[in-house]
Amino acid sequence: MSRMKGIFGSFEMDSNLVKAAFDSADFSRSILESVSNESVQQRADIGQPHDYKIQDNLRKLYGKPGVKKAIIGGHPDFDHLVDTGGKEKGFVTSLFVDIQGSTRLGVYYSPDMVFYFKNQIIKCAIECALAFDGHVHRIMGDAVLAFFRGNGNDRNSAIDAINCGAVLVQFIREEVVPQLQARGLAEDVGIRVGIDYGSKEQVLWAMYGYSGVSEVTATSFHVDVAAKLQQNAPRNRVMLGQSIVELLDLHDEVIEVRQIKSSGEKVPQPYITPNYADSTGRPMNYKQYVLSQNRYNALLPYPEDKSLPIAISATLKRGKDDISEDKYFKCSRSVPLSHGIEFKALFRPTTLSNDIKARFRVENNGRQASLVANKGNHENMVVARRRESGEYFAKIWEDTSYVGLHYMYVSILEDGRVTIPEQKFSVFIG
């Protein structure tokens, strides 16, 4: 079973409708009736943010409360510029996503058919952006532009956007493409995602146009380059700009250099193309990276995590002995360097041993960690304690010392022998 089914479980293409699309000359009538019914339902549910309950499922996994209201255009943080006509600087992470191969669909299938498939993907892209606190700024044909501002935290905006792109790509890979192919779609349809971050000083928000014909939007190289990154992205992959990679200090395990085929060989393409020149004529050499989809996706939370043999949880605290309810969900947001993390492991032993320990092993990454011996990596053995329920638990406190994406590995030893292998818990710090 696809892991995405637990998140996008209510996303099911109408089998009868799709079959009619391929088999029946009455498809136009059937789909138009469906669209009409959907429009009635949308009018009845005006103001409701979702069709597939994607928001509910995703936001719970990442510790985000409630759901986001579905609105489009501008950005709520800068709506006041409509009335004032002023300008304001403010950071933003921009995400462009488009459907690759959709133009060719129109050659083989009817407009109704093309609309149906494209709209399913676009609606899921919108809901996915909302689930990660993004704001849908614009829909352009088969493309969506979303802005992320992380509720005022620039690093969180970047993490939200990357998680959104990674989850959406995985959904297209595991659910949408197989469903389309199973129903006879011969074309290789997918999505491409481009993401980059612009700091406060690099992004200007202002109203373009004039009263009645206007739009508040962001002006920045980093907004524009996100669109270029999307165009350069391989099918069903996420492309990241240099700025967002440096902000989060992503390491080589989760990013790759873009490669293209030339004369039958793979050639690295480390810079965005075209390679723009600055005012002095020097090439900008702005770096681009492909997100390592499989490796990064493996770091994210999924409903199936509940069935893992070790339940790993994390709580953020300013001090080791503080009381806190600030639960951290893996790979969900950035932990301030002023905090620490208490990790807990809950499990059931596999033997009747009285010698049960949890091994907590830290693996740091990034530039700051590389400046210290062994990157500050270490491990600790902690005696596990039994609860009345029969479960055992162990906990450990860790300081947050280095910016980057780091890992806590937890394994269980009974009588000095590993009985439950390591599980990985990912943490953004900065």
PDB file of C-alpha atoms in Angstrom, residues 113-261:
ATOM      1  CA  MET A 113     -10.767  14.988 -20.288  1.00  0.00           C
ATOM      2  CA  VAL A 114      -7.705  17.225 -20.047  1.00  0.00           C
ATOM      3  CA  PHE A 115      -9.530  19.604 -17.719  1.00  0.00           C
ATOM      4  CA  TYR A 116     -10.554  16.793 -15.406  1.00  0.00           C
ATOM      5  CA  PHE A 117      -7.061  15.391 -14.930  1.00  0.00           C
ATOM      6  CA  LYS A 118      -5.320  18.769 -14.722  1.00  0.00           C
ATOM      7  CA  ASN A 119      -7.806  20.105 -12.226  1.00  0.00           C
ATOM      8  CA  GLN A 120      -7.356  17.135  -9.883  1.00  0.00           C
ATOM      9  CA  ILE A 121      -3.612  17.805  -9.718  1.00  0.00           C
ATOM     10  CA  ILE A 122      -4.017  21.576  -9.361  1.00  0.00           C
ATOM     11  CA  LYS A 123      -6.557  21.206  -6.542  1.00  0.00           C
ATOM     12  CA  CYS A 124      -4.243  18.832  -4.704  1.00  0.00           C
ATOM     13  CA  ALA A 125      -1.349  21.277  -5.185  1.00  0.00           C
ATOM     14  CA  ILE A 126      -3.463  24.066  -3.706  1.00  0.00           C
ATOM     15  CA  GLU A 127      -4.545  22.022  -0.701  1.00  0.00           C
ATOM     16  CA  CYS A 128      -0.997  20.808  -0.126  1.00  0.00           C
ATOM     17  CA  ALA A 129       0.256  24.415  -0.085  1.00  0.00           C
ATOM     18  CA  LEU A 130      -2.467  25.380   2.384  1.00  0.00           C
ATOM     19  CA  ALA A 131      -1.621  22.392   4.580  1.00  0.00           C
ATOM     20  CA  PHE A 132       1.932  23.713   4.963  1.00  0.00           C
ATOM     21  CA  ASP A 133       0.828  27.278   5.791  1.00  0.00           C
ATOM     22  CA  GLY A 134       1.392  28.475   2.243  1.00  0.00           C
ATOM     23  CA  HIS A 135      -0.704  31.097   0.484  1.00  0.00           C
ATOM     24  CA  VAL A 136      -1.841  30.473  -3.082  1.00  0.00           C
ATOM     25  CA  HIS A 137      -1.006  33.649  -4.944  1.00  0.00           C
ATOM     26  CA  ARG A 138      -1.939  32.742  -8.481  1.00  0.00           C
ATOM     27  CA  ILE A 139      -3.100  29.948 -10.809  1.00  0.00           C
ATOM     28  CA  MET A 140      -1.639  30.261 -14.301  1.00  0.00           C
ATOM     29  CA  GLY A 141      -3.091  27.661 -16.662  1.00  0.00           C
ATOM     30  CA  ASP A 142      -1.553  24.423 -15.438  1.00  0.00           C
ATOM     31  CA  ALA A 143       0.770  26.118 -12.918  1.00  0.00           C
ATOM     32  CA  VAL A 144       0.387  27.325  -9.324  1.00  0.00           C
ATOM     33  CA  LEU A 145       2.432  29.973  -7.491  1.00  0.00           C
ATOM     34  CA  ALA A 146       2.357  29.841  -3.694  1.00  0.00           C
ATOM     35  CA  PHE A 147       4.081  32.082  -1.139  1.00  0.00           C
ATOM     36  CA  PHE A 148       5.286  30.795   2.244  1.00  0.00           C
ATOM     37  CA  ARG A 149       6.090  33.039   5.201  1.00  0.00           C
ATOM     38  CA  GLY A 150       6.236  30.497   8.036  1.00  0.00           C
ATOM     39  CA  ASN A 151       4.031  32.561  10.374  1.00  0.00           C
ATOM     40  CA  GLY A 152       6.807  35.137  10.588  1.00  0.00           C
ATOM     41  CA  ASN A 153       9.790  32.758  10.664  1.00  0.00           C
ATOM     42  CA  ASP A 154      11.940  32.689   7.521  1.00  0.00           C
ATOM     43  CA  ARG A 155      13.482  29.261   8.147  1.00  0.00           C
ATOM     44  CA  ASN A 156      10.074  27.758   8.795  1.00  0.00           C
ATOM     45  CA  SER A 157       8.820  29.242   5.536  1.00  0.00           C
ATOM     46  CA  ALA A 158      11.601  27.433   3.697  1.00  0.00           C
ATOM     47  CA  ILE A 159      10.955  24.132   5.493  1.00  0.00           C
ATOM     48  CA  ASP A 160       7.217  24.372   4.823  1.00  0.00           C
ATOM     49  CA  ALA A 161       7.781  24.967   1.110  1.00  0.00           C
ATOM     50  CA  ILE A 162      10.248  22.087   0.723  1.00  0.00           C
ATOM     51  CA  ASN A 163       7.978  19.703   2.647  1.00  0.00           C
ATOM     52  CA  CYS A 164       5.061  20.796   0.490  1.00  0.00           C
ATOM     53  CA  GLY A 165       7.001  20.135  -2.710  1.00  0.00           C
ATOM     54  CA  ALA A 166       8.333  16.773  -1.526  1.00  0.00           C
ATOM     55  CA  VAL A 167       4.927  15.505  -0.359  1.00  0.00           C
ATOM     56  CA  LEU A 168       3.201  16.657  -3.536  1.00  0.00           C
ATOM     57  CA  VAL A 169       5.811  15.001  -5.774  1.00  0.00           C
ATOM     58  CA  GLN A 170       5.520  11.753  -3.833  1.00  0.00           C
ATOM     59  CA  PHE A 171       1.745  11.847  -4.179  1.00  0.00           C
ATOM     60  CA  ILE A 172       1.972  12.344  -7.938  1.00  0.00           C
ATOM     61  CA  ARG A 173       4.462   9.475  -8.182  1.00  0.00           C
ATOM     62  CA  GLU A 174       2.601   6.988  -5.987  1.00  0.00           C
ATOM     63  CA  GLU A 175      -1.033   7.820  -6.634  1.00  0.00           C
ATOM     64  CA  VAL A 176      -1.846  10.069  -9.588  1.00  0.00           C
ATOM     65  CA  VAL A 177       0.442   8.662 -12.288  1.00  0.00           C
ATOM     66  CA  PRO A 178      -0.381   4.985 -11.512  1.00  0.00           C
ATOM     67  CA  GLN A 179      -4.110   5.765 -11.493  1.00  0.00           C
ATOM     68  CA  LEU A 180      -3.876   7.558 -14.826  1.00  0.00           C
ATOM     69  CA  GLN A 181      -1.812   4.782 -16.382  1.00  0.00           C
ATOM     70  CA  ALA A 182      -4.151   2.106 -15.029  1.00  0.00           C
ATOM     71  CA  ARG A 183      -6.992   3.855 -16.814  1.00  0.00           C
ATOM     72  CA  GLY A 184      -5.216   3.911 -20.148  1.00  0.00           C
ATOM     73  CA  LEU A 185      -3.365   7.220 -20.145  1.00  0.00           C
ATOM     74  CA  ALA A 186      -0.334   6.657 -22.355  1.00  0.00           C
ATOM     75  CA  GLU A 187       1.319  10.041 -21.875  1.00  0.00           C
ATOM     76  CA  ASP A 188       4.046  10.533 -19.255  1.00  0.00           C
ATOM     77  CA  VAL A 189       2.406  13.212 -17.106  1.00  0.00           C
ATOM     78  CA  GLY A 190       4.055  14.615 -13.993  1.00  0.00           C
ATOM     79  CA  ILE A 191       4.866  17.821 -12.143  1.00  0.00           C
ATOM     80  CA  ARG A 192       7.913  20.041 -11.727  1.00  0.00           C
ATOM     81  CA  VAL A 193       8.507  22.152  -8.633  1.00  0.00           C
ATOM     82  CA  GLY A 194      10.848  25.130  -8.169  1.00  0.00           C
ATOM     83  CA  ILE A 195      11.505  26.752  -4.765  1.00  0.00           C
ATOM     84  CA  ASP A 196      13.696  29.610  -3.555  1.00  0.00           C
ATOM     85  CA  TYR A 197      13.947  31.952  -0.585  1.00  0.00           C
ATOM     86  CA  GLY A 198      14.387  35.725  -0.535  1.00  0.00           C
ATOM     87  CA  SER A 199      15.333  37.580   2.651  1.00  0.00           C
ATOM     88  CA  LYS A 200      13.571  40.715   3.882  1.00  0.00           C
ATOM     89  CA  GLU A 201      16.066  43.014   2.179  1.00  0.00           C
ATOM     90  CA  GLN A 202      15.757  41.113  -1.111  1.00  0.00           C
ATOM     91  CA  VAL A 203      11.951  41.152  -1.499  1.00  0.00           C
ATOM     92  CA  LEU A 204       9.711  44.157  -2.117  1.00  0.00           C
ATOM     93  CA  TRP A 205       5.952  43.888  -1.734  1.00  0.00           C
ATOM     94  CA  ALA A 206       3.861  46.457  -3.584  1.00  0.00           C
ATOM     95  CA  MET A 207       0.701  46.926  -5.609  1.00  0.00           C
ATOM     96  CA  TYR A 208       1.055  46.710  -9.374  1.00  0.00           C
ATOM     97  CA  GLY A 209      -1.472  48.451 -11.588  1.00  0.00           C
ATOM     98  CA  TYR A 210      -4.053  50.892 -10.297  1.00  0.00           C
ATOM     99  CA  SER A 211      -7.356  50.849  -8.443  1.00  0.00           C
ATOM    100  CA  GLY A 212      -9.689  48.233  -9.884  1.00  0.00           C
ATOM    101  CA  VAL A 213      -6.958  46.619 -11.976  1.00  0.00           C
ATOM    102  CA  SER A 214      -4.227  45.759  -9.490  1.00  0.00           C
ATOM    103  CA  GLU A 215      -2.386  43.064  -7.610  1.00  0.00           C
ATOM    104  CA  VAL A 216      -0.181  43.105  -4.526  1.00  0.00           C
ATOM    105  CA  THR A 217       2.761  40.828  -5.205  1.00  0.00           C
ATOM    106  CA  ALA A 218       6.424  40.264  -4.400  1.00  0.00           C
ATOM    107  CA  THR A 219       9.227  41.636  -6.529  1.00  0.00           C
ATOM    108  CA  SER A 220      12.512  39.779  -6.173  1.00  0.00           C
ATOM    109  CA  PHE A 221      15.092  37.849  -8.128  1.00  0.00           C
ATOM    110  CA  HIS A 222      14.334  34.943  -5.811  1.00  0.00           C
ATOM    111  CA  VAL A 223      10.651  34.919  -6.785  1.00  0.00           C
ATOM    112  CA  ASP A 224      11.536  35.011 -10.474  1.00  0.00           C
ATOM    113  CA  VAL A 225      14.254  32.382 -10.159  1.00  0.00           C
ATOM    114  CA  ALA A 226      11.818  29.970  -8.497  1.00  0.00           C
ATOM    115  CA  ALA A 227       9.968  29.925 -11.826  1.00  0.00           C
ATOM    116  CA  LYS A 228      13.251  29.225 -13.644  1.00  0.00           C
ATOM    117  CA  LEU A 229      14.022  26.426 -11.211  1.00  0.00           C
ATOM    118  CA  GLN A 230      10.619  24.903 -11.892  1.00  0.00           C
ATOM    119  CA  GLN A 231      11.308  24.994 -15.640  1.00  0.00           C
ATOM    120  CA  ASN A 232      14.688  23.289 -15.111  1.00  0.00           C
ATOM    121  CA  ALA A 233      13.395  20.646 -12.706  1.00  0.00           C
ATOM    122  CA  PRO A 234      13.322  17.016 -13.869  1.00  0.00           C
ATOM    123  CA  ARG A 235       9.931  15.363 -14.073  1.00  0.00           C
ATOM    124  CA  ASN A 236       8.422  14.714 -10.629  1.00  0.00           C
ATOM    125  CA  ARG A 237      11.295  16.374  -8.798  1.00  0.00           C
ATOM    126  CA  VAL A 238      11.835  19.520  -6.724  1.00  0.00           C
ATOM    127  CA  MET A 239      14.521  22.040  -7.707  1.00  0.00           C
ATOM    128  CA  LEU A 240      15.983  24.334  -5.020  1.00  0.00           C
ATOM    129  CA  GLY A 241      17.844  27.613  -5.373  1.00  0.00           C
ATOM    130  CA  GLN A 242      21.158  28.473  -3.729  1.00  0.00           C
ATOM    131  CA  SER A 243      19.548  30.865  -1.255  1.00  0.00           C
ATOM    132  CA  ILE A 244      17.202  28.321   0.349  1.00  0.00           C
ATOM    133  CA  VAL A 245      19.916  25.658   0.488  1.00  0.00           C
ATOM    134  CA  GLU A 246      22.252  28.074   2.285  1.00  0.00           C
ATOM    135  CA  LEU A 247      19.524  29.291   4.653  1.00  0.00           C
ATOM    136  CA  LEU A 248      18.862  25.767   5.931  1.00  0.00           C
ATOM    137  CA  ASP A 249      22.432  24.542   5.305  1.00  0.00           C
ATOM    138  CA  LEU A 250      21.187  21.427   3.549  1.00  0.00           C
ATOM    139  CA  HIS A 251      23.816  18.719   3.168  1.00  0.00           C
ATOM    140  CA  ASP A 252      24.711  16.408   0.296  1.00  0.00           C
ATOM    141  CA  GLU A 253      22.522  13.535   1.467  1.00  0.00           C
ATOM    142  CA  VAL A 254      19.344  15.459   0.635  1.00  0.00           C
ATOM    143  CA  ILE A 255      20.426  17.546  -2.376  1.00  0.00           C
ATOM    144  CA  GLU A 256      22.036  16.698  -5.717  1.00  0.00           C
ATOM    145  CA  VAL A 257      23.654  18.637  -8.541  1.00  0.00           C
ATOM    146  CA  ARG A 258      21.377  18.839 -11.594  1.00  0.00           C
ATOM    147  CA  GLN A 259      22.619  16.714 -14.481  1.00  0.00           C
ATOM    148  CA  ILE A 260      21.631  16.766 -18.139  1.00  0.00           C
ATOM    149  CA  LYS A 261      22.421  14.372 -20.951  1.00  0.00           C
TER     150      LYS A 261
END
